[in-house]
């Protein structure tokens, strides 16, 4: 159990670093969604299932959707590394 | 119960790490979009820290179940965090709207570039010499 929590925290921190360091903005938004989903699993661990539901739906879904739509308007929506 | 205590410390380290990464990103990002992402990461870390403040390793979830007896974890931080998550998405949408407006006005979301052009615009409006020493922009009627 202890190892699982440590693994989840490690995944969350690495994804948070990746969200700030990745060049591709779409990949950064995906890494932020990973942070949000790992956080919702940790909320279930902390006996807060309602917070976990909200975090997964609002933080992982709606927030990533808003970020992705803003990326399209900012002209940063580039999938695939070959073009620039 | 010693391993359970260790789980609490691991989660505490995770929350502090998220806040540290987010604040570092806020300070060091050169891209306004990354600033918004760093703000969201900081907020996630603060939420984890708040939920962790009401955590007891021997308690059950504060919802109605068929379990009898036992103590519950503190429901007040959980209710607060539930609100804070939704408010955080609202703040993020507002920040993205401002970034979009800046992008449409200046054609760039680089922090240094936007700041230089904003300083120029403010100086031009006030009739002062331009701070960056460039040519004066054309006066629009």
PDB file of C-alpha atoms in Angstrom:
ATOM      1  CA  UNK A   1       0.000   0.000   0.000  1.00  0.00           C
ATOM      2  CA  UNK A   2       2.820   2.293   0.944  1.00  0.00           C
ATOM      3  CA  UNK A   3       4.670   1.522  -2.286  1.00  0.00           C
ATOM      4  CA  UNK A   4       1.522   2.198  -4.334  1.00  0.00           C
ATOM      5  CA  UNK A   5       1.057   5.623  -2.750  1.00  0.00           C
ATOM      6  CA  UNK A   6       4.709   6.471  -3.316  1.00  0.00           C
ATOM      7  CA  UNK A   7       4.422   5.366  -6.951  1.00  0.00           C
ATOM      8  CA  UNK A   8       1.324   7.504  -7.498  1.00  0.00           C
ATOM      9  CA  UNK A   9       2.967  10.559  -5.933  1.00  0.00           C
ATOM     10  CA  UNK A  10       6.055   9.981  -8.092  1.00  0.00           C
ATOM     11  CA  UNK A  11       3.930   9.738 -11.264  1.00  0.00           C
ATOM     12  CA  UNK A  12       2.092  12.912 -10.264  1.00  0.00           C
ATOM     13  CA  UNK A  13       5.275  14.919  -9.648  1.00  0.00           C
ATOM     14  CA  UNK A  14       6.938  13.717 -12.863  1.00  0.00           C
ATOM     15  CA  UNK A  15       3.803  14.599 -14.836  1.00  0.00           C
ATOM     16  CA  UNK A  16       3.749  18.052 -13.207  1.00  0.00           C
ATOM     17  CA  UNK A  17       7.354  18.628 -14.250  1.00  0.00           C
ATOM     18  CA  UNK A  18       6.566  17.356 -17.740  1.00  0.00           C
ATOM     19  CA  UNK A  19       3.614  19.757 -18.017  1.00  0.00           C
ATOM     20  CA  UNK A  20       5.994  22.673 -17.497  1.00  0.00           C
ATOM     21  CA  UNK A  21       9.000  21.391 -19.449  1.00  0.00           C
ATOM     22  CA  UNK A  22       7.563  19.727 -22.551  1.00  0.00           C
ATOM     23  CA  UNK A  23       7.967  21.752 -25.741  1.00  0.00           C
ATOM     24  CA  UNK A  24       4.729  20.612 -27.331  1.00  0.00           C
ATOM     25  CA  UNK A  25       1.776  22.406 -25.737  1.00  0.00           C
ATOM     26  CA  UNK A  26      -0.695  19.595 -26.479  1.00  0.00           C
ATOM     27  CA  UNK A  27       1.584  17.153 -24.649  1.00  0.00           C
ATOM     28  CA  UNK A  28       1.755  19.606 -21.746  1.00  0.00           C
ATOM     29  CA  UNK A  29      -2.047  19.649 -21.491  1.00  0.00           C
ATOM     30  CA  UNK A  30      -2.076  15.830 -21.548  1.00  0.00           C
ATOM     31  CA  UNK A  31       0.515  15.769 -18.747  1.00  0.00           C
ATOM     32  CA  UNK A  32      -1.665  18.150 -16.735  1.00  0.00           C
ATOM     33  CA  UNK A  33      -4.590  15.747 -17.169  1.00  0.00           C
ATOM     34  CA  UNK A  34      -2.348  12.965 -15.824  1.00  0.00           C
ATOM     35  CA  UNK A  35      -1.603  15.118 -12.751  1.00  0.00           C
ATOM     36  CA  UNK A  36      -5.306  15.655 -12.198  1.00  0.00           C
ATOM     37  CA  UNK A  37      -6.233  11.983 -12.524  1.00  0.00           C
ATOM     38  CA  UNK A  38      -3.427  10.811 -10.205  1.00  0.00           C
ATOM     39  CA  UNK A  39      -4.608  13.423  -7.722  1.00  0.00           C
ATOM     40  CA  UNK A  40      -8.156  12.052  -7.867  1.00  0.00           C
ATOM     41  CA  UNK A  41      -6.858   8.535  -7.074  1.00  0.00           C
ATOM     42  CA  UNK A  42      -5.018  10.018  -4.087  1.00  0.00           C
ATOM     43  CA  UNK A  43      -8.277  11.659  -2.949  1.00  0.00           C
ATOM     44  CA  UNK A  44      -9.955   8.237  -2.904  1.00  0.00           C
ATOM     45  CA  UNK A  45      -7.011   7.108  -0.766  1.00  0.00           C
ATOM     46  CA  UNK A  46      -7.668   9.969   1.661  1.00  0.00           C
ATOM     47  CA  UNK A  47     -11.315   8.858   2.139  1.00  0.00           C
ATOM     48  CA  UNK A  48     -12.732  11.716   0.083  1.00  0.00           C
ATOM     49  CA  UNK A  49     -14.662   9.976  -2.722  1.00  0.00           C
ATOM     50  CA  UNK A  50     -16.826  13.007  -3.521  1.00  0.00           C
ATOM     51  CA  UNK A  51     -13.780  15.231  -3.975  1.00  0.00           C
ATOM     52  CA  UNK A  52     -12.207  12.531  -6.140  1.00  0.00           C
ATOM     53  CA  UNK A  53     -15.295  12.447  -8.372  1.00  0.00           C
ATOM     54  CA  UNK A  54     -15.265  16.209  -8.777  1.00  0.00           C
ATOM     55  CA  UNK A  55     -11.529  16.353  -9.400  1.00  0.00           C
ATOM     56  CA  UNK A  56     -11.707  13.661 -12.068  1.00  0.00           C
ATOM     57  CA  UNK A  57     -14.694  15.218 -13.827  1.00  0.00           C
ATOM     58  CA  UNK A  58     -13.923  18.925 -13.488  1.00  0.00           C
ATOM     59  CA  UNK A  59     -10.133  18.947 -13.130  1.00  0.00           C
ATOM     60  CA  UNK A  60      -9.354  16.135 -15.528  1.00  0.00           C
ATOM     61  CA  UNK A  61     -12.170  16.663 -18.010  1.00  0.00           C
ATOM     62  CA  UNK A  62     -13.485  20.193 -18.164  1.00  0.00           C
ATOM     63  CA  UNK A  63     -10.201  21.897 -17.329  1.00  0.00           C
ATOM     64  CA  UNK A  64      -8.278  19.973 -19.992  1.00  0.00           C
ATOM     65  CA  UNK A  65     -11.049  20.722 -22.470  1.00  0.00           C
ATOM     66  CA  UNK A  66     -10.798  24.461 -21.757  1.00  0.00           C
ATOM     67  CA  UNK A  67      -7.008  24.339 -22.105  1.00  0.00           C
ATOM     68  CA  UNK A  68      -7.222  22.427 -25.384  1.00  0.00           C
ATOM     69  CA  UNK A  69      -9.783  24.839 -26.836  1.00  0.00           C
ATOM     70  CA  UNK A  70      -7.591  27.788 -25.818  1.00  0.00           C
ATOM     71  CA  UNK A  71      -4.634  26.073 -27.527  1.00  0.00           C
ATOM     72  CA  UNK A  72      -6.551  25.920 -30.785  1.00  0.00           C
ATOM     73  CA  UNK A  73      -7.326  29.626 -30.603  1.00  0.00           C
ATOM     74  CA  UNK A  74      -3.717  30.445 -29.705  1.00  0.00           C
ATOM     75  CA  UNK A  75      -2.478  28.546 -32.751  1.00  0.00           C
ATOM     76  CA  UNK A  76      -0.380  26.179 -30.642  1.00  0.00           C
ATOM     77  CA  UNK A  77      -2.337  23.065 -31.578  1.00  0.00           C
ATOM     78  CA  UNK A  78       0.343  20.936 -33.235  1.00  0.00           C
ATOM     79  CA  UNK A  79       0.142  17.157 -33.003  1.00  0.00           C
ATOM     80  CA  UNK A  80       3.239  15.240 -34.083  1.00  0.00           C
ATOM     81  CA  UNK A  81       6.829  16.386 -33.744  1.00  0.00           C
ATOM     82  CA  UNK A  82       7.841  16.582 -37.411  1.00  0.00           C
ATOM     83  CA  UNK A  83       6.349  19.998 -38.197  1.00  0.00           C
ATOM     84  CA  UNK A  84       8.669  22.418 -36.431  1.00  0.00           C
TER      85      UNK A  84
ATOM     86  CA  UNK B   1      -0.080   1.487  12.147  1.00  0.00           C
ATOM     87  CA  UNK B   2       3.384   2.841  11.392  1.00  0.00           C
ATOM     88  CA  UNK B   3       3.105   2.208   7.602  1.00  0.00           C
ATOM     89  CA  UNK B   4      -0.145   4.218   7.496  1.00  0.00           C
ATOM     90  CA  UNK B   5       1.638   7.164   9.071  1.00  0.00           C
ATOM     91  CA  UNK B   6       4.298   6.857   6.413  1.00  0.00           C
ATOM     92  CA  UNK B   7       1.614   7.054   3.726  1.00  0.00           C
ATOM     93  CA  UNK B   8       0.548  10.382   5.218  1.00  0.00           C
ATOM     94  CA  UNK B   9       4.092  11.678   4.997  1.00  0.00           C
ATOM     95  CA  UNK B  10       4.415  10.522   1.391  1.00  0.00           C
ATOM     96  CA  UNK B  11       1.233  12.360   0.455  1.00  0.00           C
ATOM     97  CA  UNK B  12       2.419  15.442   2.354  1.00  0.00           C
ATOM     98  CA  UNK B  13       5.646  15.387   0.355  1.00  0.00           C
ATOM     99  CA  UNK B  14       3.593  15.058  -2.815  1.00  0.00           C
ATOM    100  CA  UNK B  15       1.464  18.101  -1.974  1.00  0.00           C
ATOM    101  CA  UNK B  16       4.479  20.225  -1.074  1.00  0.00           C
ATOM    102  CA  UNK B  17       6.253  19.040  -4.220  1.00  0.00           C
ATOM    103  CA  UNK B  18       3.301  20.009  -6.410  1.00  0.00           C
ATOM    104  CA  UNK B  19       3.155  23.472  -4.841  1.00  0.00           C
ATOM    105  CA  UNK B  20       6.928  23.899  -5.257  1.00  0.00           C
ATOM    106  CA  UNK B  21       6.843  22.820  -8.905  1.00  0.00           C
ATOM    107  CA  UNK B  22       3.882  25.106  -9.571  1.00  0.00           C
ATOM    108  CA  UNK B  23       5.443  28.168  -7.940  1.00  0.00           C
ATOM    109  CA  UNK B  24       8.728  27.500  -9.719  1.00  0.00           C
ATOM    110  CA  UNK B  25       6.878  27.297 -13.003  1.00  0.00           C
ATOM    111  CA  UNK B  26       5.036  30.537 -12.238  1.00  0.00           C
ATOM    112  CA  UNK B  27       8.344  32.287 -11.612  1.00  0.00           C
ATOM    113  CA  UNK B  28      10.338  30.837 -14.494  1.00  0.00           C
ATOM    114  CA  UNK B  29       7.896  30.370 -17.372  1.00  0.00           C
ATOM    115  CA  UNK B  30       8.410  32.573 -20.403  1.00  0.00           C
ATOM    116  CA  UNK B  31       5.147  31.525 -21.991  1.00  0.00           C
ATOM    117  CA  UNK B  32       1.806  32.830 -20.722  1.00  0.00           C
ATOM    118  CA  UNK B  33       0.146  29.498 -21.427  1.00  0.00           C
ATOM    119  CA  UNK B  34       2.675  27.738 -19.185  1.00  0.00           C
ATOM    120  CA  UNK B  35       1.933  30.322 -16.498  1.00  0.00           C
ATOM    121  CA  UNK B  36      -1.718  29.250 -16.558  1.00  0.00           C
ATOM    122  CA  UNK B  37      -0.673  25.580 -16.367  1.00  0.00           C
ATOM    123  CA  UNK B  38       1.635  26.309 -13.421  1.00  0.00           C
ATOM    124  CA  UNK B  39      -1.201  28.122 -11.648  1.00  0.00           C
ATOM    125  CA  UNK B  40      -3.440  25.070 -12.075  1.00  0.00           C
ATOM    126  CA  UNK B  41      -0.693  22.761 -10.741  1.00  0.00           C
ATOM    127  CA  UNK B  42      -0.190  24.970  -7.677  1.00  0.00           C
ATOM    128  CA  UNK B  43      -3.912  24.898  -7.039  1.00  0.00           C
ATOM    129  CA  UNK B  44      -3.970  21.095  -7.264  1.00  0.00           C
ATOM    130  CA  UNK B  45      -1.192  20.890  -4.679  1.00  0.00           C
ATOM    131  CA  UNK B  46      -3.026  23.251  -2.346  1.00  0.00           C
ATOM    132  CA  UNK B  47      -6.174  21.126  -2.658  1.00  0.00           C
ATOM    133  CA  UNK B  48      -4.244  17.975  -1.762  1.00  0.00           C
ATOM    134  CA  UNK B  49      -2.725  19.736   1.254  1.00  0.00           C
ATOM    135  CA  UNK B  50      -6.170  20.861   2.458  1.00  0.00           C
ATOM    136  CA  UNK B  51      -7.717  17.396   2.174  1.00  0.00           C
ATOM    137  CA  UNK B  52      -4.659  15.957   3.909  1.00  0.00           C
ATOM    138  CA  UNK B  53      -5.252  18.298   6.855  1.00  0.00           C
ATOM    139  CA  UNK B  54      -8.468  16.480   7.741  1.00  0.00           C
ATOM    140  CA  UNK B  55      -7.133  12.960   7.203  1.00  0.00           C
ATOM    141  CA  UNK B  56      -7.078  10.287   9.897  1.00  0.00           C
ATOM    142  CA  UNK B  57      -5.517   6.966   9.111  1.00  0.00           C
ATOM    143  CA  UNK B  58      -8.113   4.964  11.076  1.00  0.00           C
ATOM    144  CA  UNK B  59     -11.229   6.787   9.882  1.00  0.00           C
ATOM    145  CA  UNK B  60     -13.952   6.081   7.308  1.00  0.00           C
ATOM    146  CA  UNK B  61     -15.241   8.320   4.525  1.00  0.00           C
ATOM    147  CA  UNK B  62     -17.775  10.973   5.687  1.00  0.00           C
ATOM    148  CA  UNK B  63     -20.669   9.614   3.626  1.00  0.00           C
ATOM    149  CA  UNK B  64     -23.684   7.558   4.646  1.00  0.00           C
ATOM    150  CA  UNK B  65     -22.808   3.872   4.517  1.00  0.00           C
ATOM    151  CA  UNK B  66     -23.916   0.707   6.256  1.00  0.00           C
ATOM    152  CA  UNK B  67     -20.835   0.659   8.440  1.00  0.00           C
ATOM    153  CA  UNK B  68     -21.574   1.118  12.112  1.00  0.00           C
ATOM    154  CA  UNK B  69     -19.340   3.000  14.492  1.00  0.00           C
ATOM    155  CA  UNK B  70     -15.874   4.273  13.790  1.00  0.00           C
ATOM    156  CA  UNK B  71     -14.752   7.846  13.370  1.00  0.00           C
ATOM    157  CA  UNK B  72     -15.044   9.802  10.143  1.00  0.00           C
ATOM    158  CA  UNK B  73     -12.392  11.972   8.539  1.00  0.00           C
ATOM    159  CA  UNK B  74     -13.091  15.696   8.862  1.00  0.00           C
ATOM    160  CA  UNK B  75     -15.688  16.599   6.205  1.00  0.00           C
ATOM    161  CA  UNK B  76     -15.174  20.373   6.366  1.00  0.00           C
ATOM    162  CA  UNK B  77     -11.881  20.538   4.394  1.00  0.00           C
ATOM    163  CA  UNK B  78     -13.406  18.177   1.861  1.00  0.00           C
ATOM    164  CA  UNK B  79     -16.388  20.474   1.317  1.00  0.00           C
ATOM    165  CA  UNK B  80     -14.046  23.454   1.002  1.00  0.00           C
ATOM    166  CA  UNK B  81     -11.850  21.638  -1.525  1.00  0.00           C
ATOM    167  CA  UNK B  82     -14.934  20.608  -3.497  1.00  0.00           C
ATOM    168  CA  UNK B  83     -15.742  24.295  -3.865  1.00  0.00           C
ATOM    169  CA  UNK B  84     -12.129  25.255  -4.529  1.00  0.00           C
ATOM    170  CA  UNK B  85     -11.812  22.825  -7.453  1.00  0.00           C
ATOM    171  CA  UNK B  86     -14.776  24.385  -9.258  1.00  0.00           C
ATOM    172  CA  UNK B  87     -13.604  27.925  -8.480  1.00  0.00           C
ATOM    173  CA  UNK B  88     -10.159  26.967  -9.763  1.00  0.00           C
ATOM    174  CA  UNK B  89     -11.573  26.003 -13.133  1.00  0.00           C
ATOM    175  CA  UNK B  90     -13.379  29.358 -13.256  1.00  0.00           C
ATOM    176  CA  UNK B  91     -10.154  31.215 -12.492  1.00  0.00           C
ATOM    177  CA  UNK B  92      -8.373  29.182 -15.141  1.00  0.00           C
ATOM    178  CA  UNK B  93     -11.003  30.047 -17.742  1.00  0.00           C
ATOM    179  CA  UNK B  94     -10.676  33.750 -16.877  1.00  0.00           C
ATOM    180  CA  UNK B  95      -6.875  33.555 -17.143  1.00  0.00           C
ATOM    181  CA  UNK B  96      -7.103  31.822 -20.506  1.00  0.00           C
ATOM    182  CA  UNK B  97      -9.506  34.499 -21.697  1.00  0.00           C
ATOM    183  CA  UNK B  98      -6.992  37.181 -20.730  1.00  0.00           C
ATOM    184  CA  UNK B  99      -4.181  35.278 -22.477  1.00  0.00           C
ATOM    185  CA  UNK B 100      -6.321  35.030 -25.600  1.00  0.00           C
ATOM    186  CA  UNK B 101      -7.034  38.762 -25.479  1.00  0.00           C
ATOM    187  CA  UNK B 102      -3.319  39.533 -25.128  1.00  0.00           C
ATOM    188  CA  UNK B 103      -2.541  37.214 -28.042  1.00  0.00           C
ATOM    189  CA  UNK B 104      -5.062  38.981 -30.236  1.00  0.00           C
ATOM    190  CA  UNK B 105      -3.775  42.425 -29.254  1.00  0.00           C
ATOM    191  CA  UNK B 106      -0.025  41.769 -29.523  1.00  0.00           C
ATOM    192  CA  UNK B 107       0.312  38.588 -31.564  1.00  0.00           C
ATOM    193  CA  UNK B 108       2.615  36.994 -28.996  1.00  0.00           C
ATOM    194  CA  UNK B 109       2.349  35.290 -25.615  1.00  0.00           C
ATOM    195  CA  UNK B 110       5.994  35.587 -24.675  1.00  0.00           C
ATOM    196  CA  UNK B 111       6.189  37.307 -21.284  1.00  0.00           C
ATOM    197  CA  UNK B 112       9.138  39.611 -22.049  1.00  0.00           C
ATOM    198  CA  UNK B 113       7.805  40.625 -25.463  1.00  0.00           C
ATOM    199  CA  UNK B 114       4.312  41.376 -24.165  1.00  0.00           C
ATOM    200  CA  UNK B 115       5.717  43.365 -21.254  1.00  0.00           C
ATOM    201  CA  UNK B 116       7.952  45.460 -23.524  1.00  0.00           C
ATOM    202  CA  UNK B 117       5.110  46.295 -25.884  1.00  0.00           C
ATOM    203  CA  UNK B 118       2.748  47.067 -22.990  1.00  0.00           C
ATOM    204  CA  UNK B 119       5.343  49.473 -21.556  1.00  0.00           C
ATOM    205  CA  UNK B 120       5.658  51.094 -24.975  1.00  0.00           C
ATOM    206  CA  UNK B 121       1.894  51.471 -25.290  1.00  0.00           C
ATOM    207  CA  UNK B 122       1.575  52.979 -21.821  1.00  0.00           C
ATOM    208  CA  UNK B 123       4.417  55.423 -22.518  1.00  0.00           C
ATOM    209  CA  UNK B 124       2.919  56.361 -25.891  1.00  0.00           C
ATOM    210  CA  UNK B 125      -0.444  57.067 -24.290  1.00  0.00           C
ATOM    211  CA  UNK B 126       1.183  59.182 -21.583  1.00  0.00           C
ATOM    212  CA  UNK B 127       3.383  61.086 -24.066  1.00  0.00           C
ATOM    213  CA  UNK B 128       6.638  59.928 -22.491  1.00  0.00           C
ATOM    214  CA  UNK B 129       9.743  58.778 -24.379  1.00  0.00           C
ATOM    215  CA  UNK B 130       9.541  55.097 -25.240  1.00  0.00           C
ATOM    216  CA  UNK B 131      11.337  52.883 -22.691  1.00  0.00           C
ATOM    217  CA  UNK B 132      12.634  50.478 -25.320  1.00  0.00           C
ATOM    218  CA  UNK B 133      13.920  53.260 -27.554  1.00  0.00           C
ATOM    219  CA  UNK B 134      12.035  52.129 -30.614  1.00  0.00           C
ATOM    220  CA  UNK B 135      10.232  54.237 -33.159  1.00  0.00           C
ATOM    221  CA  UNK B 136       6.998  55.690 -31.994  1.00  0.00           C
ATOM    222  CA  UNK B 137       4.035  53.619 -33.202  1.00  0.00           C
ATOM    223  CA  UNK B 138       1.704  55.178 -35.716  1.00  0.00           C
ATOM    224  CA  UNK B 139      -1.001  57.238 -34.060  1.00  0.00           C
ATOM    225  CA  UNK B 140      -4.337  55.673 -34.823  1.00  0.00           C
ATOM    226  CA  UNK B 141      -7.250  58.031 -35.231  1.00  0.00           C
TER     227      UNK B 141
END
